CSV table of C-alpha atoms in Angstrom, one decimal:
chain,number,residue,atom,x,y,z
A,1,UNK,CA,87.7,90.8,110.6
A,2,UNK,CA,88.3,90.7,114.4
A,3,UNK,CA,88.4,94.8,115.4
A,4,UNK,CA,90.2,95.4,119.1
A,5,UNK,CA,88.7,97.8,120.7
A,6,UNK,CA,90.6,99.6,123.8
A,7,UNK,CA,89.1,102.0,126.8
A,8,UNK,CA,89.6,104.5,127.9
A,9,UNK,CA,91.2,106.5,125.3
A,10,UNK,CA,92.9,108.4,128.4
A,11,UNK,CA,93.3,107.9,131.5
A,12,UNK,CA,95.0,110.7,134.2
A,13,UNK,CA,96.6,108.4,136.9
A,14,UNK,CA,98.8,110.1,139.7
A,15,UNK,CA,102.1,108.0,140.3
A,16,UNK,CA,101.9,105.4,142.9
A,17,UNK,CA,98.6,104.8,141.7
A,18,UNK,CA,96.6,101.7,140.3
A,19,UNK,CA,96.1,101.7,136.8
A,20,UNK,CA,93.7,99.4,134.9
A,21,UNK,CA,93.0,99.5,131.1
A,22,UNK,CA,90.4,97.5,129.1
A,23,UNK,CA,90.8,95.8,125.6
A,24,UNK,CA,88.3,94.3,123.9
A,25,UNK,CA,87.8,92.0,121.2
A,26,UNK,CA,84.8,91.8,118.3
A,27,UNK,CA,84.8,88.0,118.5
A,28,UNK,CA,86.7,86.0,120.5
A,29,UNK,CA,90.8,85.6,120.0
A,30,UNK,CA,91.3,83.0,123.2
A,31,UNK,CA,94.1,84.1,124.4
A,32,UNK,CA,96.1,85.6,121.4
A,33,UNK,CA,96.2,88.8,123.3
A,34,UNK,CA,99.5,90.9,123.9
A,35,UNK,CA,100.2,94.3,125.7
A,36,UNK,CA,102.9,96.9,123.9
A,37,UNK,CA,104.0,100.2,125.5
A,38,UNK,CA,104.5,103.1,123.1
A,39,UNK,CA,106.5,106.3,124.4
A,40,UNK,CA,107.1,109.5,122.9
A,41,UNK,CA,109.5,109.4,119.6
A,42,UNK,CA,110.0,105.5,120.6
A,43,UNK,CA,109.4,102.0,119.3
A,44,UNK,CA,106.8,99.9,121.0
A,45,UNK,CA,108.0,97.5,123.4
A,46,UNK,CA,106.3,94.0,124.4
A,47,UNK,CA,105.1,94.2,127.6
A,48,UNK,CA,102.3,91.0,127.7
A,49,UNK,CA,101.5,87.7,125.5
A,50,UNK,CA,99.4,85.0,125.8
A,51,UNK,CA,96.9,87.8,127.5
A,52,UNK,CA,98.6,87.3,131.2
A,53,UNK,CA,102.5,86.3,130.3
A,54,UNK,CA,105.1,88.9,130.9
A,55,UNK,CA,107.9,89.4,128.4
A,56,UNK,CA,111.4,89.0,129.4
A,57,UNK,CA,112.7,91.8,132.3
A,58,UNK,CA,108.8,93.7,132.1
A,59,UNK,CA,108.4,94.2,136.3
A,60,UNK,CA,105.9,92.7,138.3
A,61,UNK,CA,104.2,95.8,138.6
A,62,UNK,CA,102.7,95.3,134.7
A,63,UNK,CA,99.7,92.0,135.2
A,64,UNK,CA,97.8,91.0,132.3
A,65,UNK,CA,94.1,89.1,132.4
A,66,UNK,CA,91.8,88.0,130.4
A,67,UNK,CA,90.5,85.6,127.6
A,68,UNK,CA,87.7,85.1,125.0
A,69,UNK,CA,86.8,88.9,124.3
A,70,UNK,CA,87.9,90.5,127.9
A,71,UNK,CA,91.8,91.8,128.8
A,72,UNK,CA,93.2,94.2,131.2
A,73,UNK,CA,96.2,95.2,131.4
A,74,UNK,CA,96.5,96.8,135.0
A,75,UNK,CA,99.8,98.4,136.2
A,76,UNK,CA,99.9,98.2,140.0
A,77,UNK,CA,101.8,101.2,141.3
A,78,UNK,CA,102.8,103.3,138.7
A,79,UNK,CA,106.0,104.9,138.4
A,80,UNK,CA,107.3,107.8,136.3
A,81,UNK,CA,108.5,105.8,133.5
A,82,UNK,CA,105.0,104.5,132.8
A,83,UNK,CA,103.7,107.3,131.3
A,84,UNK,CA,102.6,106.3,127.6
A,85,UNK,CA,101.0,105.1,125.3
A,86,UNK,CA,99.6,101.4,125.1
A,87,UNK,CA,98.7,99.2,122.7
A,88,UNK,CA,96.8,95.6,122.6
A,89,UNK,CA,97.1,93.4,119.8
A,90,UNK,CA,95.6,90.3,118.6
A,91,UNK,CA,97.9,88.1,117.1
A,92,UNK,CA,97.0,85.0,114.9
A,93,UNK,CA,99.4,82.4,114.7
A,94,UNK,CA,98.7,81.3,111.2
A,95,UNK,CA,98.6,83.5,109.1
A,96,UNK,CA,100.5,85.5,110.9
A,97,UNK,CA,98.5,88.2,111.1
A,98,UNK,CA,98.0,91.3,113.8
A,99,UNK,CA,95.4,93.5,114.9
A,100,UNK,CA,96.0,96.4,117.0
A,101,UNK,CA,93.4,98.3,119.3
A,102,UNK,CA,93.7,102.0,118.7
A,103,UNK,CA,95.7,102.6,122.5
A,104,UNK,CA,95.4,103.9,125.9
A,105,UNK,CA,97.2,107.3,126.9
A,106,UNK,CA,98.2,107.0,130.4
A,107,UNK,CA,99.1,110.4,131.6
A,108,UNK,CA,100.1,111.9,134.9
A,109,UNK,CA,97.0,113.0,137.3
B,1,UNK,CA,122.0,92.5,122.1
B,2,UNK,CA,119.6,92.3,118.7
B,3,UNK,CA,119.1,95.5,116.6
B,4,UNK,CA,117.3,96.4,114.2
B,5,UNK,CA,118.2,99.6,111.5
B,6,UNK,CA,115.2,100.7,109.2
B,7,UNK,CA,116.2,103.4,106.4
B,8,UNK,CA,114.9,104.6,103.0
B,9,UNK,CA,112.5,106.5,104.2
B,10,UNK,CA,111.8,109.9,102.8
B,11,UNK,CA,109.8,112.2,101.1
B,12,UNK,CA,108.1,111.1,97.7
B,13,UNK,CA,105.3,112.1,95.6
B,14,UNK,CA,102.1,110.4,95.1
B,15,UNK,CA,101.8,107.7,93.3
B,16,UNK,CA,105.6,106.6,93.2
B,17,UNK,CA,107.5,104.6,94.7
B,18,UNK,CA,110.0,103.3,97.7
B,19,UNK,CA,112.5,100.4,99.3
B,20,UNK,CA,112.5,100.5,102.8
B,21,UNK,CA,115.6,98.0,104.2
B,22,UNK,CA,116.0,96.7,107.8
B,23,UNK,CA,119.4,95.4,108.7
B,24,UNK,CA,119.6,92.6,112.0
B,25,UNK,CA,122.1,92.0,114.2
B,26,UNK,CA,122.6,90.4,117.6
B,27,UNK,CA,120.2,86.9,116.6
B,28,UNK,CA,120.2,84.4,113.7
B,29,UNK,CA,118.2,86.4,111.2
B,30,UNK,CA,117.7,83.6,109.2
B,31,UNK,CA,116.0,81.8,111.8
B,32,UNK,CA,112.8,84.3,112.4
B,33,UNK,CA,109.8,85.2,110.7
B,34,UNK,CA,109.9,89.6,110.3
B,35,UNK,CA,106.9,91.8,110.3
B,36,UNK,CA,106.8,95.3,109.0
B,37,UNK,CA,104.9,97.7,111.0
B,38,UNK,CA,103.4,101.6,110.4
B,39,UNK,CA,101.9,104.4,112.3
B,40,UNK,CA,101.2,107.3,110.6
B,41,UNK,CA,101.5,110.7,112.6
B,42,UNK,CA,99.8,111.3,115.9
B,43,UNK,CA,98.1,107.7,115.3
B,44,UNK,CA,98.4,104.2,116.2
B,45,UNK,CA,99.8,101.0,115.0
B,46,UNK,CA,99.4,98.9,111.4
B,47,UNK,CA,100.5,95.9,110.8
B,48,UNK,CA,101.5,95.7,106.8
B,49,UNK,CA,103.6,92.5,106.2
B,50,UNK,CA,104.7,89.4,107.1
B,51,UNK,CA,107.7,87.3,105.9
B,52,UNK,CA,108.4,83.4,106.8
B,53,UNK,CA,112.2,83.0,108.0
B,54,UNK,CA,112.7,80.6,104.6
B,55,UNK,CA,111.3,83.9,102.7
B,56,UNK,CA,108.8,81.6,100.6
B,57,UNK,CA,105.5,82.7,102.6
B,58,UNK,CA,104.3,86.4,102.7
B,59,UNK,CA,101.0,88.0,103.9
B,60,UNK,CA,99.8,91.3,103.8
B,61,UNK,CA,97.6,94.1,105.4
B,62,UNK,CA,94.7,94.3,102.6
B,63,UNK,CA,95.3,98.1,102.8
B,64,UNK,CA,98.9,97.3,101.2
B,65,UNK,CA,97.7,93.7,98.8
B,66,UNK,CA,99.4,94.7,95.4
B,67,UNK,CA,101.2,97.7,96.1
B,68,UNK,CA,103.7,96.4,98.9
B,69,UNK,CA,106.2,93.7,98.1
B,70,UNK,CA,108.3,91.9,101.5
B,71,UNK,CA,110.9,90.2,101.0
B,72,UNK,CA,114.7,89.3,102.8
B,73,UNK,CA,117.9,88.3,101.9
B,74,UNK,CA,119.2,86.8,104.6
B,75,UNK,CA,123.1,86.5,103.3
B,76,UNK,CA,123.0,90.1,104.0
B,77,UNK,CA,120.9,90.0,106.9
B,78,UNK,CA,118.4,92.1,105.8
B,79,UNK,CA,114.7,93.0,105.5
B,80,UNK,CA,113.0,94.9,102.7
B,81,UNK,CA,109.5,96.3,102.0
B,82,UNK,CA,108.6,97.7,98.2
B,83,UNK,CA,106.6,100.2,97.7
B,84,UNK,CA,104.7,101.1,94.9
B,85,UNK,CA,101.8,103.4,93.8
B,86,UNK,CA,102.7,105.6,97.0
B,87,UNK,CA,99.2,107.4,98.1
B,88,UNK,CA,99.2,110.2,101.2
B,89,UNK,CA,97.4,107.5,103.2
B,90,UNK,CA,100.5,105.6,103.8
B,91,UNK,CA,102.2,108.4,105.4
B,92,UNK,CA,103.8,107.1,108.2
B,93,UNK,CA,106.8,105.8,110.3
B,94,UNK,CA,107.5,102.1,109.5
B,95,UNK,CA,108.9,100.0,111.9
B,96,UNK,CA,110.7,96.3,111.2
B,97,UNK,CA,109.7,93.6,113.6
B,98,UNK,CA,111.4,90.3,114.5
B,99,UNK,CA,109.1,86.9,115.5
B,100,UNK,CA,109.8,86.6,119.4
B,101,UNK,CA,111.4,83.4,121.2
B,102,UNK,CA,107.8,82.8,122.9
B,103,UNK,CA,106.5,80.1,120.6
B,104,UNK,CA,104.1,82.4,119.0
B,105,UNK,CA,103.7,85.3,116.5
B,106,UNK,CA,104.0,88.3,118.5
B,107,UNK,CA,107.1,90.6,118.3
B,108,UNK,CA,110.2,90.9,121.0
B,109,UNK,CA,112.1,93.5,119.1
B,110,UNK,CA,111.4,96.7,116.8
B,111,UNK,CA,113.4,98.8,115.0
B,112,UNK,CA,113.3,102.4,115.4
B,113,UNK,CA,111.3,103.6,112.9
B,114,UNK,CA,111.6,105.0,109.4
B,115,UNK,CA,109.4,108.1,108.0
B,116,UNK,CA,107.8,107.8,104.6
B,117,UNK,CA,106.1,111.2,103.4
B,118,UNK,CA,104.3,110.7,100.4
B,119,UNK,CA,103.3,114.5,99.4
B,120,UNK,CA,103.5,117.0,95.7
């Protein structure tokens, strides 16, 4: 069983700011790797796939990297609205299975 | 625009049991593979089930294996998850997934959520 492991559990940015957060894998998952975003009383919403791809209308500002066991999700100037939670998530094709990590909070500095 | 409508949650005691339904709109249900979905309060995601757009091939979360039934009728455009032998430990918001556009299995659209207490 592949665990995702994500770090840090918080992280206190200030807006404007760089944000980078880690997700890693037990075992490699090549590049099976996508990004949600989580807010408040709200559905998860697909930020990343295939580890560095973004999702339709996601801004620039969200980058994804990574392969193997390494990702990072790093937002590059954040703004107001991108205070919450995040989630990465292994995905196998077939089965179609999912893994998630356990999330990053991403609160203001 | 593609939407997604969970109900059937509620409260119910342990050990009984509960049809969630998810109604789609906006795509050709028929034509996508549907996940179900739960966090349970103040915690983060689980993925419980898996349905092939055809309906014929189902996997589950082994937290779930013989207790949770998926299934879809897709002349009605809708998802469904049985639940049986409730415990507190499924507690949670459930969300109903739809199979992206990408070319793999991750999700482009989620419902909102629907809450399943299982308390006496």
């Amino acid at each position: 069983e592949i665990v995702m492991t994500q770090s840090p559990a918080t992280l206190s940015v200030s807006p404007g700011e760089r944000a980078t957060l880690s997700c890693r894998a037990s075992q490699s998952v090549s590049s099976n790797l996508a990004w949600f975003q989580q807010k408040r009383g709200q559905a998860p919403r697909l930020l990343i796939y295939g580890a560095s791809t973004r999702a339709t209308d996601i801004p620039v500002r969200f980058s994804g990297s990574g392969s193997g066991t390494e990702f990072t999700l790093t937002i590059s100037s954040l703004q107001s609205e991108d205070f919450a939670v995040y989630y990465c998530q292994y995905y196998n094709n077939w089965p179609p299975t999912w893994t998630f990590g356990q999330g990053t909070k991403v609160e203001i500095k | 625009q593609v939407q997604l409508v969970e109900s059937g949650g509620g409260v119910v005691q342990p050990g009984g049991s509960l049809t969630l339904s998810c109604v789609a709109s906006g795509f050709t249900f028929s034509g996508y593979g549907m996940h179900w979905v739960r966090q349970a309060p103040g915690k983060g995601l689980e993925w419980v089930a898996f349905i092939q757009y055809t309906g014929v091939s189902k996997y589950y979360a082994d937290s779930v294996k013989g207790r949770f039934t998926i299934s879809r009728d897709n002349s009605k455009n809708t998802l469904y998850l049985q639940m049986n032998s409730l415990r507190a430990e499924d507690t949670a918001v459930f969300y109903c997934a739809k199979d992206s556009d990408y070319g793999v299995k991750v999700a482009d659209y989620w419902g909102q959520g629907t809450l399943v207490t299982v308390s006496s």
